[in-house]
Amino acid sequence: MLLIANYEGRSGTEQSAKLLAQRENGLRAIIEGIKIVEANHDIHTVGLSSWPNMLGELQLDASVMDGNTRRTGAVGALRGFKHPVEVAYSIMQELSHEILVGEGAERFAREIGAIISKNETETSIKGWNNFIETTLTHEQQKNFPNIRLLDIKNTAIDPEKILANSVQDQANEQAKPFDTTVYLSIDHEKRISSATSTSGWAWKYPGRLGDSPIIGAGSYADSRFGACACTHTGEMTIRAGTARSVVLYLKMGLSVADAVYEAARDLADLKTGYLDEVTIHAIDKEGNYKVVGLNSSEEIRYVVWKPGMLIPEIKSAEIINL
Ligand code: ASP
């Protein structure tokens, strides 16, 4: 058995580890952990109290994958529900589709009785107000929202990270403009699973999907070989098909570390478009794991649990610059 999660997801890892130890289905175990992260209002990039899009609307993405069946469920740009990851799981369970977005996803969530939630909070709205006040011209503010949004610069991805001044509880990663929670597991029956949940980027263009709901980009699981999930620049992992690539490299016989390095080289070969850092989390079917931060300027931490550990442990990822 094994659990790997990114640091953003640490608040749910004890629950997932407990369920894995109790021989729960691994996909259900990681969903239960992610639900704790989604309900955590101190994390502003997953679920409740996340940073909204340019219009001040909070649109959430999530996905699940069962590596035994390779069935997936994903939801994109979902508004008004507490647990996008549970909606994604229900898409996998209830529909013959693999992904729903926007209004259709919201209709589906209502039909299955998903928990309704007003996810925008005082803090997330305050951050968005600050973005509007510091980024839009006087004219744009006067006419907002009837302006060309594409003329607005997304300050969340600026080096100065204007967002860092936008909230009072900015002390640490709580003020990060983007992140996700990603979990990977191997359960007692050797089922390998992956799941993700995110609000994507702060102040994103409305309707923007990152890699978290795109199976093969932000996550992939195949019980025959292993699993992978990525955080940070989804615009890059979508183009490189990173999560699927890692699992394919495992299938081709590479070690988990070499599979991740190979996928990192694919990312580093991208020379146009928005380029920034990517963290790749990967496991193989033997329970080996590797987490690498590509072009990260800061320490990248992640969480690991396996049988014998009383509680999940925090480790530092290898940083590579290519
Ligand atoms: N990968 C996520 C996205 O692009 C964001 C993140 O993990 O930082 O939506």
Short mmCIF file of C-alpha atoms and ligand atoms in Angstrom, two decimals:
data_model
loop_
_atom_site.label_atom_id
_atom_site.label_comp_id
_atom_site.label_asym_id
_atom_site.label_seq_id
_atom_site.Cartn_x
_atom_site.Cartn_y
_atom_site.Cartn_z
CA MET A 1 0.00 0.00 0.00
CA LEU A 2 1.11 3.54 -0.63
CA LEU A 3 -0.21 7.09 -0.49
CA ILE A 4 1.45 10.09 -2.13
CA ALA A 5 -0.08 13.57 -1.96
CA ASN A 6 1.21 17.05 -2.62
CA TYR A 7 1.87 19.38 0.29
CA GLU A 8 -1.25 21.45 -0.44
CA GLY A 9 -3.23 18.30 0.25
CA ARG A 10 -1.63 17.43 3.57
CA SER A 11 -4.72 18.14 5.71
CA GLY A 12 -6.53 15.14 4.22
CA THR A 13 -3.70 12.61 4.17
CA GLU A 14 -4.20 11.18 7.66
CA GLN A 15 -7.76 10.28 6.75
CA SER A 16 -6.70 8.65 3.47
CA ALA A 17 -3.91 6.72 5.20
CA LYS A 18 -6.34 5.52 7.86
CA LEU A 19 -8.79 4.28 5.24
CA LEU A 20 -6.06 2.56 3.22
CA ALA A 21 -4.84 0.83 6.40
CA GLN A 22 -8.45 -0.29 6.99
CA ARG A 23 -8.37 -1.93 3.54
CA GLU A 24 -10.77 0.56 2.00
CA ASN A 25 -10.91 0.82 -1.79
CA GLY A 26 -7.94 3.07 -2.64
CA LEU A 27 -9.89 5.46 -4.85
CA ARG A 28 -12.49 6.03 -2.12
CA ALA A 29 -9.69 6.50 0.40
CA ILE A 30 -8.07 9.32 -1.55
CA ILE A 31 -11.42 10.95 -2.36
CA GLU A 32 -12.18 11.13 1.38
CA GLY A 33 -8.82 12.82 1.97
CA ILE A 34 -9.35 15.32 -0.83
CA LYS A 35 -12.80 16.20 0.55
CA ILE A 36 -11.10 17.42 3.73
CA VAL A 37 -8.85 19.67 1.63
CA GLU A 38 -11.85 20.95 -0.37
CA ALA A 39 -13.61 21.95 2.86
CA ASN A 40 -10.49 23.64 4.30
CA HIS A 41 -11.01 27.40 4.02
CA ASP A 42 -7.34 28.11 4.72
CA ILE A 43 -6.35 26.58 1.38
CA HIS A 44 -7.23 29.12 -1.32
CA THR A 45 -6.59 26.95 -4.37
CA VAL A 46 -8.88 23.98 -3.67
CA GLY A 47 -12.64 24.04 -2.99
CA LEU A 48 -14.08 26.43 -0.39
CA SER A 49 -12.60 29.95 -0.27
CA SER A 50 -10.47 29.54 -3.38
CA TRP A 51 -9.46 32.50 -5.51
CA PRO A 52 -12.16 33.22 -8.14
CA ASN A 53 -11.81 33.85 -11.87
CA MET A 54 -11.57 37.30 -13.50
CA LEU A 55 -15.30 37.83 -13.03
CA GLY A 56 -15.19 36.99 -9.33
CA GLU A 57 -16.84 33.60 -9.90
CA LEU A 58 -15.32 30.52 -8.33
CA GLN A 59 -15.06 27.69 -10.89
CA LEU A 60 -13.66 24.37 -9.65
CA ASP A 61 -12.09 21.37 -11.43
CA ALA A 62 -11.56 17.80 -10.22
CA SER A 63 -10.91 14.28 -11.49
CA VAL A 64 -10.66 10.66 -10.42
CA MET A 65 -9.23 7.58 -12.13
CA ASP A 66 -9.50 3.90 -11.22
CA GLY A 67 -6.35 2.22 -12.51
CA ASN A 68 -7.99 -1.23 -12.61
CA THR A 69 -10.72 -0.30 -15.06
CA ARG A 70 -9.18 2.91 -16.37
CA ARG A 71 -12.60 4.49 -15.92
CA THR A 72 -12.38 8.17 -15.13
CA GLY A 73 -14.66 10.95 -13.97
CA ALA A 74 -13.82 14.60 -14.34
CA VAL A 75 -15.60 17.87 -13.79
CA GLY A 76 -14.62 21.31 -15.03
CA ALA A 77 -15.67 24.88 -14.21
CA LEU A 78 -18.15 23.66 -11.58
CA ARG A 79 -19.80 26.33 -9.42
CA GLY A 80 -21.67 26.05 -6.15
CA PHE A 81 -20.82 22.58 -4.83
CA LYS A 82 -18.76 21.58 -1.82
CA HIS A 83 -17.01 18.51 -3.19
CA PRO A 84 -16.09 18.61 -6.89
CA VAL A 85 -14.08 15.38 -6.45
CA GLU A 86 -17.24 13.57 -5.35
CA VAL A 87 -19.11 14.93 -8.38
CA ALA A 88 -16.26 13.62 -10.56
CA TYR A 89 -16.55 10.21 -8.91
CA SER A 90 -20.31 10.16 -9.53
CA ILE A 91 -19.76 10.96 -13.21
CA MET A 92 -17.62 7.82 -13.36
CA GLN A 93 -20.21 5.78 -11.46
CA GLU A 94 -23.44 7.06 -13.01
CA LEU A 95 -22.72 8.07 -16.58
CA SER A 96 -21.21 6.63 -19.69
CA HIS A 97 -19.35 9.93 -20.09
CA GLU A 98 -15.96 10.70 -18.60
CA ILE A 99 -16.10 14.51 -18.23
CA LEU A 100 -18.74 17.19 -17.66
CA VAL A 101 -18.24 20.95 -17.53
CA GLY A 102 -20.13 24.11 -16.60
CA GLU A 103 -23.92 24.15 -16.54
CA GLY A 104 -24.27 20.48 -17.49
CA ALA A 105 -21.99 19.51 -14.64
CA GLU A 106 -24.01 21.66 -12.25
CA ARG A 107 -27.26 20.09 -13.41
CA PHE A 108 -25.75 16.63 -12.88
CA ALA A 109 -24.49 17.62 -9.42
CA ARG A 110 -28.00 18.76 -8.46
CA GLU A 111 -29.53 15.54 -9.82
CA ILE A 112 -27.28 13.36 -7.67
CA GLY A 113 -27.94 15.52 -4.61
CA ALA A 114 -24.35 16.77 -4.28
CA ILE A 115 -23.83 19.13 -1.33
CA ILE A 116 -24.48 22.74 -2.37
CA SER A 117 -22.01 25.33 -1.10
CA LYS A 118 -21.35 29.01 -1.55
CA ASN A 119 -17.59 28.63 -1.97
CA GLU A 120 -16.80 32.34 -2.34
CA THR A 121 -15.87 33.72 1.10
CA GLU A 122 -14.96 37.11 2.50
CA THR A 123 -11.26 36.30 2.01
CA SER A 124 -11.57 35.06 -1.55
CA ILE A 125 -13.71 38.04 -2.55
CA LYS A 126 -11.28 40.39 -0.85
CA GLY A 127 -8.42 38.92 -2.87
CA TRP A 128 -10.42 39.33 -6.07
CA ASN A 129 -11.37 42.94 -5.20
CA ASN A 130 -7.71 43.68 -4.71
CA PHE A 131 -6.93 42.16 -8.11
CA ILE A 132 -9.60 44.35 -9.74
CA GLU A 133 -8.43 47.51 -7.97
CA THR A 134 -4.73 47.01 -8.62
CA THR A 135 -4.94 45.68 -12.17
CA LEU A 136 -7.84 47.31 -14.03
CA THR A 137 -7.72 50.86 -15.31
CA HIS A 138 -10.21 53.37 -13.96
CA GLU A 139 -12.15 53.06 -17.24
CA GLN A 140 -12.19 49.25 -17.05
CA GLN A 141 -13.41 49.36 -13.45
CA LYS A 142 -16.18 51.77 -14.42
CA ASN A 143 -17.45 49.53 -17.23
CA PHE A 144 -16.78 46.19 -15.54
CA PRO A 145 -17.81 43.46 -16.40
CA ASN A 146 -18.70 44.77 -19.87
CA ILE A 147 -15.09 45.01 -20.99
CA ARG A 148 -12.72 42.87 -23.03
CA LEU A 149 -11.38 40.49 -20.39
CA LEU A 150 -8.56 39.53 -22.67
CA ASP A 151 -7.14 43.02 -22.21
CA ILE A 152 -6.67 42.33 -18.50
CA LYS A 153 -3.27 41.14 -17.42
CA ASN A 154 -3.46 38.21 -15.01
CA THR A 155 -1.35 39.48 -12.16
CA ALA A 156 -1.46 36.10 -10.44
CA ILE A 157 1.14 34.85 -12.89
CA ASP A 158 3.34 37.94 -12.74
CA PRO A 159 6.73 37.57 -11.10
CA GLU A 160 5.82 40.25 -8.58
CA LYS A 161 2.81 38.19 -7.54
CA ILE A 162 0.63 41.16 -6.65
CA LEU A 163 -1.71 38.71 -5.02
CA ALA A 164 0.70 38.27 -2.14
CA ASN A 165 -0.40 41.68 -0.87
CA SER A 166 -4.05 41.01 -1.35
CA VAL A 167 -5.01 39.22 1.83
CA GLN A 168 -4.10 39.59 5.44
CA ASP A 169 -3.38 35.92 6.07
CA GLN A 170 -0.67 35.98 3.44
CA ALA A 171 2.11 34.63 5.64
CA ASN A 172 2.83 31.48 3.67
CA GLU A 173 1.42 29.23 1.01
CA GLN A 174 -2.09 30.35 1.86
CA ALA A 175 -1.54 33.29 -0.46
CA LYS A 176 -0.30 31.18 -3.36
CA PRO A 177 -1.99 32.17 -6.62
CA PHE A 178 -2.24 28.61 -7.89
CA ASP A 179 -1.99 25.06 -6.69
CA THR A 180 -4.02 21.90 -6.63
CA THR A 181 -4.38 18.89 -4.48
CA VAL A 182 -3.28 15.60 -6.05
CA TYR A 183 -3.37 12.15 -4.44
CA LEU A 184 -2.06 8.79 -5.71
CA SER A 185 -2.60 5.46 -3.98
CA ILE A 186 -2.02 1.72 -4.08
CA ASP A 187 -4.54 -0.17 -1.98
CA HIS A 188 -4.48 -3.62 -0.34
CA GLU A 189 -5.68 -5.21 -3.60
CA LYS A 190 -2.92 -3.44 -5.58
CA ARG A 191 -5.46 -1.13 -7.22
CA ILE A 192 -3.72 2.09 -8.27
CA SER A 193 -5.79 5.29 -8.22
CA SER A 194 -5.42 9.00 -8.77
CA ALA A 195 -7.57 12.00 -7.86
CA THR A 196 -7.23 15.78 -8.12
CA SER A 197 -9.13 18.91 -7.09
CA THR A 198 -8.38 22.57 -7.74
CA SER A 199 -9.60 26.08 -8.44
CA GLY A 200 -6.76 26.35 -10.98
CA TRP A 201 -5.26 29.80 -11.25
CA ALA A 202 -6.39 32.88 -9.41
CA TRP A 203 -8.14 35.36 -11.72
CA LYS A 204 -8.17 32.92 -14.62
CA TYR A 205 -10.14 33.69 -17.78
CA PRO A 206 -13.72 32.39 -17.23
CA GLY A 207 -14.09 28.83 -18.49
CA ARG A 208 -10.39 28.08 -18.35
CA LEU A 209 -9.67 24.43 -17.57
CA GLY A 210 -6.27 23.48 -16.27
CA ASP A 211 -4.74 20.03 -16.34
CA SER A 212 -6.45 18.76 -13.18
CA PRO A 213 -9.67 17.68 -14.96
CA ILE A 214 -7.79 16.56 -18.08
CA ILE A 215 -6.99 12.88 -17.64
CA GLY A 216 -3.58 12.16 -19.13
CA ALA A 217 -2.34 15.70 -18.51
CA GLY A 218 -2.80 16.36 -14.78
CA SER A 219 -3.30 12.75 -13.68
CA TYR A 220 -3.35 9.16 -14.90
CA ALA A 221 -3.51 5.75 -13.20
CA ASP A 222 -3.02 2.24 -14.55
CA SER A 223 -2.78 -0.58 -12.01
CA ARG A 224 -0.55 -2.56 -14.39
CA PHE A 225 2.22 0.08 -14.24
CA GLY A 226 1.73 3.04 -11.91
CA ALA A 227 0.27 6.52 -11.69
CA CYS A 228 1.21 10.15 -12.02
CA ALA A 229 -0.25 13.53 -11.07
CA CYS A 230 1.04 17.04 -11.70
CA THR A 231 0.71 20.43 -10.10
CA HIS A 232 1.45 23.98 -11.18
CA THR A 233 1.52 24.94 -14.84
CA GLY A 234 -1.35 22.97 -16.37
CA GLU A 235 -0.89 24.86 -19.63
CA MET A 236 2.36 22.90 -20.03
CA THR A 237 1.28 19.42 -18.91
CA ILE A 238 -1.76 19.57 -21.19
CA ARG A 239 0.57 20.15 -24.15
CA ALA A 240 3.00 17.42 -23.15
CA GLY A 241 0.41 14.89 -21.92
CA THR A 242 2.63 14.54 -18.89
CA ALA A 243 0.75 12.16 -16.59
CA ARG A 244 -0.01 9.70 -19.38
CA SER A 245 3.57 9.96 -20.62
CA VAL A 246 5.01 9.01 -17.24
CA VAL A 247 2.82 5.90 -17.06
CA LEU A 248 3.69 5.02 -20.66
CA TYR A 249 7.40 5.41 -19.86
CA LEU A 250 6.86 3.00 -16.94
CA LYS A 251 5.20 0.58 -19.35
CA MET A 252 8.23 0.86 -21.63
CA GLY A 253 10.42 -0.32 -18.76
CA LEU A 254 11.85 2.89 -17.28
CA SER A 255 12.24 3.20 -13.53
CA VAL A 256 9.86 5.63 -11.85
CA ALA A 257 12.66 8.20 -11.51
CA ASP A 258 13.69 7.88 -15.16
CA ALA A 259 10.05 8.04 -16.29
CA VAL A 260 9.65 11.34 -14.44
CA TYR A 261 12.94 12.74 -15.80
CA GLU A 262 11.88 11.80 -19.35
CA ALA A 263 8.52 13.57 -18.92
CA ALA A 264 10.37 16.58 -17.46
CA ARG A 265 12.54 16.68 -20.60
CA ASP A 266 9.36 16.69 -22.73
CA LEU A 267 8.13 19.69 -20.73
CA ALA A 268 11.48 21.46 -20.96
CA ASP A 269 11.36 21.13 -24.74
CA LEU A 270 8.35 23.48 -24.87
CA LYS A 271 9.68 26.87 -25.94
CA THR A 272 6.53 28.92 -26.56
CA GLY A 273 3.33 29.70 -24.69
CA TYR A 274 3.16 30.22 -20.94
CA LEU A 275 6.12 28.44 -19.35
CA ASP A 276 6.64 28.10 -15.61
CA GLU A 277 7.26 25.43 -13.03
CA VAL A 278 5.70 21.95 -12.90
CA THR A 279 5.80 19.36 -10.12
CA ILE A 280 5.48 15.72 -11.18
CA HIS A 281 4.40 13.08 -8.62
CA ALA A 282 4.71 9.44 -9.71
CA ILE A 283 4.45 5.93 -8.30
CA ASP A 284 5.06 2.51 -9.81
CA LYS A 285 3.23 -0.71 -9.10
CA GLU A 286 5.99 -1.94 -6.78
CA GLY A 287 5.42 1.02 -4.49
CA ASN A 288 8.45 3.09 -5.59
CA TYR A 289 7.81 6.81 -5.91
CA LYS A 290 9.43 9.95 -7.24
CA VAL A 291 8.46 13.61 -6.95
CA VAL A 292 10.31 16.20 -8.99
CA GLY A 293 9.91 19.98 -9.18
CA LEU A 294 10.86 21.20 -12.64
CA ASN A 295 12.27 24.74 -12.63
CA SER A 296 10.95 25.40 -9.11
CA SER A 297 12.40 28.38 -7.34
CA GLU A 298 11.34 27.15 -3.90
CA GLU A 299 11.45 23.94 -1.92
CA ILE A 300 8.68 21.55 -3.00
CA ARG A 301 7.28 19.28 -0.33
CA TYR A 302 5.00 16.29 -0.56
CA VAL A 303 3.40 13.72 1.72
CA VAL A 304 4.02 9.98 1.79
CA TRP A 305 2.42 7.21 3.81
CA LYS A 306 2.98 3.49 3.67
CA PRO A 307 2.27 0.66 6.12
CA GLY A 308 4.49 0.93 9.17
CA MET A 309 4.24 4.73 9.33
CA LEU A 310 2.08 5.96 12.20
CA ILE A 311 1.22 9.16 10.36
CA PRO A 312 2.01 10.46 6.86
CA GLU A 313 5.47 11.98 6.53
CA ILE A 314 6.49 15.17 4.75
CA LYS A 315 9.42 14.95 2.34
CA SER A 316 11.21 17.31 -0.04
CA ALA A 317 11.09 16.77 -3.79
CA GLU A 318 14.11 16.78 -6.05
CA ILE A 319 14.37 20.08 -7.93
CA ILE A 320 15.66 19.98 -11.49
CA ASN A 321 16.31 22.83 -13.86
CA LEU A 322 16.23 22.00 -17.55
N1 ASP B 1 -2.19 22.57 -12.33
C1 ASP B 1 -3.22 23.46 -11.87
C2 ASP B 1 -3.88 24.08 -13.05
O1 ASP B 1 -3.19 24.37 -14.04
C3 ASP B 1 -2.74 24.55 -10.98
C4 ASP B 1 -1.72 24.14 -9.98
O2 ASP B 1 -1.57 22.97 -9.66
O3 ASP B 1 -0.99 25.03 -9.49
O4 ASP B 1 -5.05 24.35 -12.98
#
